[in-house]
PDB file of C-alpha atoms and ligand atoms in Angstrom:
ATOM      1  CA  MET J   1     106.178 122.850  26.136  1.00  0.00           C
ATOM      2  CA  ILE J   2     104.269 125.671  24.361  1.00  0.00           C
ATOM      3  CA  LYS J   3     102.743 128.044  26.960  1.00  0.00           C
ATOM      4  CA  VAL J   4     100.425 130.749  26.559  1.00  0.00           C
ATOM      5  CA  ILE J   5      98.853 133.399  28.834  1.00  0.00           C
ATOM      6  CA  TYR J   6      95.108 134.303  29.369  1.00  0.00           C
ATOM      7  CA  PRO J   7      94.708 137.676  31.308  1.00  0.00           C
ATOM      8  CA  GLY J   8      91.601 139.145  32.348  1.00  0.00           C
ATOM      9  CA  SER J   9      89.493 140.312  35.368  1.00  0.00           C
ATOM     10  CA  PHE J  10      87.199 137.313  35.536  1.00  0.00           C
ATOM     11  CA  ASP J  11      84.917 138.964  38.061  1.00  0.00           C
ATOM     12  CA  PRO J  12      83.355 136.367  37.991  1.00  0.00           C
ATOM     13  CA  ILE J  13      84.827 133.574  35.455  1.00  0.00           C
ATOM     14  CA  THR J  14      81.838 132.848  32.979  1.00  0.00           C
ATOM     15  CA  LYS J  15      81.359 129.969  30.835  1.00  0.00           C
ATOM     16  CA  GLY J  16      82.535 131.967  28.027  1.00  0.00           C
ATOM     17  CA  HIS J  17      86.037 132.529  29.732  1.00  0.00           C
ATOM     18  CA  MET J  18      85.924 128.809  30.339  1.00  0.00           C
ATOM     19  CA  ASN J  19      85.253 128.075  26.537  1.00  0.00           C
ATOM     20  CA  ILE J  20      88.313 130.227  25.636  1.00  0.00           C
ATOM     21  CA  ILE J  21      90.419 128.090  28.201  1.00  0.00           C
ATOM     22  CA  GLU J  22      88.897 124.940  26.585  1.00  0.00           C
ATOM     23  CA  GLN J  23      90.124 126.196  23.072  1.00  0.00           C
ATOM     24  CA  ALA J  24      93.618 127.255  24.493  1.00  0.00           C
ATOM     25  CA  CYS J  25      94.235 123.826  26.005  1.00  0.00           C
ATOM     26  CA  ASN J  26      93.333 122.205  22.799  1.00  0.00           C
ATOM     27  CA  LEU J  27      95.837 123.991  21.112  1.00  0.00           C
ATOM     28  CA  PHE J  28      98.780 124.628  23.527  1.00  0.00           C
ATOM     29  CA  ASP J  29     100.812 122.672  26.400  1.00  0.00           C
ATOM     30  CA  GLU J  30      99.827 125.162  28.956  1.00  0.00           C
ATOM     31  CA  VAL J  31      97.358 127.880  29.745  1.00  0.00           C
ATOM     32  CA  ILE J  32      98.129 130.416  32.384  1.00  0.00           C
ATOM     33  CA  VAL J  33      95.114 132.159  33.489  1.00  0.00           C
ATOM     34  CA  ALA J  34      96.030 135.253  34.973  1.00  0.00           C
ATOM     35  CA  ILE J  35      93.847 137.639  37.178  1.00  0.00           C
ATOM     36  CA  MET J  36      94.647 140.923  36.657  1.00  0.00           C
ATOM     37  CA  HIS J  37      93.737 143.839  38.916  1.00  0.00           C
ATOM     38  CA  ASN J  38      91.977 146.407  36.379  1.00  0.00           C
ATOM     39  CA  PRO J  39      92.256 149.744  38.232  1.00  0.00           C
ATOM     40  CA  ASP J  40      89.624 151.186  35.960  1.00  0.00           C
ATOM     41  CA  LYS J  41      87.347 148.697  37.622  1.00  0.00           C
ATOM     42  CA  LYS J  42      86.967 150.144  40.923  1.00  0.00           C
ATOM     43  CA  GLU J  43      83.929 148.058  42.040  1.00  0.00           C
ATOM     44  CA  HIS J  44      84.431 144.417  42.149  1.00  0.00           C
ATOM     45  CA  PHE J  45      82.304 141.413  43.202  1.00  0.00           C
ATOM     46  CA  PHE J  46      84.865 138.971  44.167  1.00  0.00           C
ATOM     47  CA  THR J  47      88.243 140.173  45.701  1.00  0.00           C
ATOM     48  CA  VAL J  48      91.344 139.032  43.495  1.00  0.00           C
ATOM     49  CA  GLU J  49      92.058 136.342  46.103  1.00  0.00           C
ATOM     50  CA  GLU J  50      88.610 134.930  45.931  1.00  0.00           C
ATOM     51  CA  ARG J  51      88.816 134.749  42.253  1.00  0.00           C
ATOM     52  CA  LEU J  52      92.058 133.049  42.590  1.00  0.00           C
ATOM     53  CA  GLU J  53      90.447 130.140  44.776  1.00  0.00           C
ATOM     54  CA  ILE J  54      87.496 129.854  42.587  1.00  0.00           C
ATOM     55  CA  ILE J  55      89.408 129.461  39.360  1.00  0.00           C
ATOM     56  CA  LYS J  56      91.938 126.914  40.922  1.00  0.00           C
ATOM     57  CA  GLU J  57      89.015 124.908  42.275  1.00  0.00           C
ATOM     58  CA  ILE J  58      87.450 124.805  38.729  1.00  0.00           C
ATOM     59  CA  TYR J  59      90.547 123.718  37.152  1.00  0.00           C
ATOM     60  CA  LYS J  60      92.162 121.486  40.090  1.00  0.00           C
ATOM     61  CA  ASP J  61      91.769 118.192  38.132  1.00  0.00           C
ATOM     62  CA  ASN J  62      93.149 119.941  34.716  1.00  0.00           C
ATOM     63  CA  PRO J  63      96.991 119.597  34.500  1.00  0.00           C
ATOM     64  CA  LYS J  64      97.301 121.989  31.641  1.00  0.00           C
ATOM     65  CA  VAL J  65      95.795 124.970  33.486  1.00  0.00           C
ATOM     66  CA  LYS J  66      97.775 127.304  35.889  1.00  0.00           C
ATOM     67  CA  VAL J  67      96.127 130.060  37.822  1.00  0.00           C
ATOM     68  CA  MET J  68      98.033 133.036  39.249  1.00  0.00           C
ATOM     69  CA  ALA J  69      97.145 136.589  40.270  1.00  0.00           C
ATOM     70  CA  PRO J  70     100.288 138.426  39.277  1.00  0.00           C
ATOM     71  CA  VAL J  71     101.248 142.017  39.786  1.00  0.00           C
ATOM     72  CA  GLY J  72     102.600 144.162  36.853  1.00  0.00           C
ATOM     73  CA  ALA J  73     102.209 144.465  33.210  1.00  0.00           C
ATOM     74  CA  THR J  74     100.831 141.511  31.324  1.00  0.00           C
ATOM     75  CA  VAL J  75     103.893 141.343  28.695  1.00  0.00           C
ATOM     76  CA  ASP J  76     106.338 141.293  31.531  1.00  0.00           C
ATOM     77  CA  ILE J  77     104.537 138.311  33.123  1.00  0.00           C
ATOM     78  CA  ALA J  78     104.276 136.470  29.678  1.00  0.00           C
ATOM     79  CA  LEU J  79     108.036 136.991  29.175  1.00  0.00           C
ATOM     80  CA  GLU J  80     108.759 136.001  32.786  1.00  0.00           C
ATOM     81  CA  GLU J  81     106.563 132.582  32.347  1.00  0.00           C
ATOM     82  CA  GLY J  82     108.007 131.785  29.057  1.00  0.00           C
ATOM     83  CA  CYS J  83     104.869 132.247  27.003  1.00  0.00           C
ATOM     84  CA  VAL J  84     104.641 132.526  23.522  1.00  0.00           C
ATOM     85  CA  ALA J  85     101.469 134.765  23.484  1.00  0.00           C
ATOM     86  CA  ILE J  86      98.552 136.318  25.079  1.00  0.00           C
ATOM     87  CA  ILE J  87      95.237 134.811  24.591  1.00  0.00           C
ATOM     88  CA  ARG J  88      92.178 137.005  24.206  1.00  0.00           C
ATOM     89  CA  GLY J  89      88.530 136.111  23.450  1.00  0.00           C
ATOM     90  CA  LEU J  90      86.569 138.038  20.728  1.00  0.00           C
ATOM     91  CA  ARG J  91      82.810 138.214  20.720  1.00  0.00           C
ATOM     92  CA  SER J  92      81.859 141.235  18.925  1.00  0.00           C
ATOM     93  CA  VAL J  93      83.228 144.093  17.027  1.00  0.00           C
ATOM     94  CA  SER J  94      83.409 146.373  20.035  1.00  0.00           C
ATOM     95  CA  ASP J  95      85.829 143.380  21.646  1.00  0.00           C
ATOM     96  CA  TYR J  96      87.918 143.630  18.299  1.00  0.00           C
ATOM     97  CA  GLU J  97      88.107 147.274  18.506  1.00  0.00           C
ATOM     98  CA  TYR J  98      89.572 147.305  21.988  1.00  0.00           C
ATOM     99  CA  GLU J  99      91.898 144.323  21.524  1.00  0.00           C
ATOM    100  CA  ILE J 100      93.285 145.639  18.386  1.00  0.00           C
ATOM    101  CA  GLN J 101      94.604 148.718  20.392  1.00  0.00           C
ATOM    102  CA  ILE J 102      95.839 146.445  23.283  1.00  0.00           C
ATOM    103  CA  GLN J 103      97.584 144.117  21.077  1.00  0.00           C
ATOM    104  CA  GLN J 104      99.704 146.873  19.602  1.00  0.00           C
ATOM    105  CA  ILE J 105     100.503 148.549  22.844  1.00  0.00           C
ATOM    106  CA  ASN J 106     101.588 145.193  24.237  1.00  0.00           C
ATOM    107  CA  LYS J 107     103.684 144.503  21.118  1.00  0.00           C
ATOM    108  CA  GLU J 108     105.405 147.977  21.579  1.00  0.00           C
ATOM    109  CA  ILE J 109     106.024 147.848  25.313  1.00  0.00           C
ATOM    110  CA  SER J 110     107.547 144.502  24.894  1.00  0.00           C
ATOM    111  CA  ASN J 111     109.684 145.702  22.067  1.00  0.00           C
ATOM    112  CA  ASN J 112     107.977 143.131  19.902  1.00  0.00           C
ATOM    113  CA  LYS J 113     108.507 140.167  21.910  1.00  0.00           C
ATOM    114  CA  VAL J 114     105.085 139.480  22.866  1.00  0.00           C
ATOM    115  CA  ASN J 115     102.079 138.802  20.262  1.00  0.00           C
ATOM    116  CA  THR J 116      98.367 138.197  21.017  1.00  0.00           C
ATOM    117  CA  ILE J 117      96.276 135.443  19.866  1.00  0.00           C
ATOM    118  CA  CYS J 118      92.533 135.905  19.643  1.00  0.00           C
ATOM    119  CA  LEU J 119      90.287 133.108  19.879  1.00  0.00           C
ATOM    120  CA  PHE J 120      86.517 133.459  18.995  1.00  0.00           C
ATOM    121  CA  ALA J 121      83.737 133.180  21.493  1.00  0.00           C
ATOM    122  CA  ASP J 122      81.390 130.029  21.196  1.00  0.00           C
ATOM    123  CA  LYS J 123      78.074 131.089  19.711  1.00  0.00           C
ATOM    124  CA  ASP J 124      76.580 129.926  22.843  1.00  0.00           C
ATOM    125  CA  TYR J 125      78.345 132.374  25.235  1.00  0.00           C
ATOM    126  CA  GLN J 126      78.714 135.206  22.667  1.00  0.00           C
ATOM    127  CA  PHE J 127      76.627 137.461  24.749  1.00  0.00           C
ATOM    128  CA  VAL J 128      77.708 136.408  28.086  1.00  0.00           C
ATOM    129  CA  SER J 129      79.898 138.988  30.191  1.00  0.00           C
ATOM    130  CA  SER J 130      80.770 139.140  33.599  1.00  0.00           C
ATOM    131  CA  SER J 131      78.980 142.502  33.942  1.00  0.00           C
ATOM    132  CA  VAL J 132      75.678 140.982  32.477  1.00  0.00           C
ATOM    133  CA  VAL J 133      76.036 137.932  34.822  1.00  0.00           C
ATOM    134  CA  LYS J 134      76.010 140.383  37.607  1.00  0.00           C
ATOM    135  CA  GLU J 135      73.041 141.953  36.714  1.00  0.00           C
ATOM    136  CA  VAL J 136      71.109 138.536  36.403  1.00  0.00           C
ATOM    137  CA  PHE J 137      72.480 137.453  39.986  1.00  0.00           C
ATOM    138  CA  HIS J 138      71.080 140.606  41.571  1.00  0.00           C
ATOM    139  CA  LEU J 139      67.573 139.914  39.531  1.00  0.00           C
ATOM    140  CA  LYS J 140      67.927 136.614  41.443  1.00  0.00           C
ATOM    141  CA  LYS J 141      67.409 134.557  38.397  1.00  0.00           C
ATOM    142  CA  ASP J 142      69.104 131.265  37.166  1.00  0.00           C
ATOM    143  CA  LEU J 143      72.745 131.587  36.467  1.00  0.00           C
ATOM    144  CA  THR J 144      73.348 127.951  35.214  1.00  0.00           C
ATOM    145  CA  ARG J 145      73.407 128.748  31.779  1.00  0.00           C
ATOM    146  CA  TYR J 146      76.585 131.384  32.215  1.00  0.00           C
ATOM    147  CA  LEU J 147      78.432 129.932  35.101  1.00  0.00           C
ATOM    148  CA  ASP J 148      80.242 126.802  36.881  1.00  0.00           C
ATOM    149  CA  PRO J 149      78.335 125.660  39.665  1.00  0.00           C
ATOM    150  CA  ILE J 150      81.191 126.482  42.032  1.00  0.00           C
ATOM    151  CA  VAL J 151      80.822 130.219  40.841  1.00  0.00           C
ATOM    152  CA  ILE J 152      77.198 130.227  41.672  1.00  0.00           C
ATOM    153  CA  SER J 153      77.620 128.987  45.040  1.00  0.00           C
ATOM    154  CA  LYS J 154      80.329 131.318  45.909  1.00  0.00           C
ATOM    155  CA  MET J 155      78.187 134.109  44.796  1.00  0.00           C
ATOM    156  CA  ASN J 156      75.267 133.021  46.750  1.00  0.00           C
ATOM    157  CA  GLU J 157      77.513 132.951  49.859  1.00  0.00           C
ATOM    158  CA  LYS J 158      77.770 136.686  49.282  1.00  0.00           C
ATOM    159  CA  ARG J 159      73.897 137.332  49.294  1.00  0.00           C
TER     160      ARG J 159
HETATM  161  P1  LIG M 201      88.984 142.378  30.921  1.00  0.00           P
HETATM  162  O1  LIG M 201      88.841 143.248  31.933  1.00  0.00           O
HETATM  163  O2  LIG M 201      90.508 142.292  30.543  1.00  0.00           O
HETATM  164  O3  LIG M 201      88.418 142.820  29.454  1.00  0.00           O
HETATM  165  P2  LIG M 201      87.345 139.939  31.111  1.00  0.00           P
HETATM  166  O4  LIG M 201      87.425 139.135  32.504  1.00  0.00           O
HETATM  167  O5  LIG M 201      86.266 140.666  31.156  1.00  0.00           O
HETATM  168  O6  LIG M 201      88.555 140.925  31.253  1.00  0.00           O
HETATM  169  O7  LIG M 201      87.756 139.489  29.762  1.00  0.00           O
HETATM  170  C1  LIG M 201      88.977 138.799  29.740  1.00  0.00           C
HETATM  171  C2  LIG M 201      88.899 138.253  28.354  1.00  0.00           C
HETATM  172  O8  LIG M 201      87.956 137.062  28.018  1.00  0.00           O
HETATM  173  C3  LIG M 201      88.862 139.252  27.166  1.00  0.00           C
HETATM  174  O9  LIG M 201      89.610 139.019  26.053  1.00  0.00           O
HETATM  175  C4  LIG M 201      87.325 139.368  26.789  1.00  0.00           C
HETATM  176  O10 LIG M 201      87.221 139.741  25.492  1.00  0.00           O
HETATM  177  C5  LIG M 201      87.118 137.728  26.835  1.00  0.00           C
HETATM  178  N1  LIG M 201      85.728 137.411  27.091  1.00  0.00           N
HETATM  179  C6  LIG M 201      84.962 137.818  28.098  1.00  0.00           C
HETATM  180  N2  LIG M 201      83.735 137.174  27.928  1.00  0.00           N
HETATM  181  C7  LIG M 201      83.926 136.177  26.969  1.00  0.00           C
HETATM  182  C8  LIG M 201      82.763 135.276  26.400  1.00  0.00           C
HETATM  183  N3  LIG M 201      81.729 135.034  26.756  1.00  0.00           N
HETATM  184  N4  LIG M 201      83.423 134.641  25.427  1.00  0.00           N
HETATM  185  C9  LIG M 201      84.674 134.797  24.678  1.00  0.00           C
HETATM  186  N5  LIG M 201      85.681 135.541  25.296  1.00  0.00           N
HETATM  187  C10 LIG M 201      85.180 136.401  26.211  1.00  0.00           C
END
């Protein structure tokens, strides 16, 4: 049973994130989607509890996907849950520059116990990010290209 953990803010989860989850499901037995509270991002659209509910609803029929909102360091949760690696998604060189730093820190703080595997964004979602999606939402434009219908309806409830 090979498990991996996919941490992120997922505010909201996009089809880009969902594509990474799908790629990971094709490679591993279980994918833990971990909604992490990022203290640098003070403004949020959905609360962590709302994100948890939304992502659980999206994956309710996929037994390979487990969703949680843990408190603490990703490496500690990865070890507690018996994950072989952290999954991250790469869209661009700027993602790479960020991810290479984080993976090194994660290796160091876990005494080399936790490694990171990067999966590439699909070309259809290379320019999709939670922040761009929120801008499109505020412009009242169609979001079906970027978001699952469950996310769109939850966003509309907030209008
Ligand atoms: P974080 O705040 O940790 O960056 P995000 O929710 O923005 O959280 O992203 C989580 C992970 O998913 C990151 O590795 C990010 O690069 C990746 N990601 C975000 N959007 C996409 C996308 N459209 N395609 C592939 N990977 C993505």
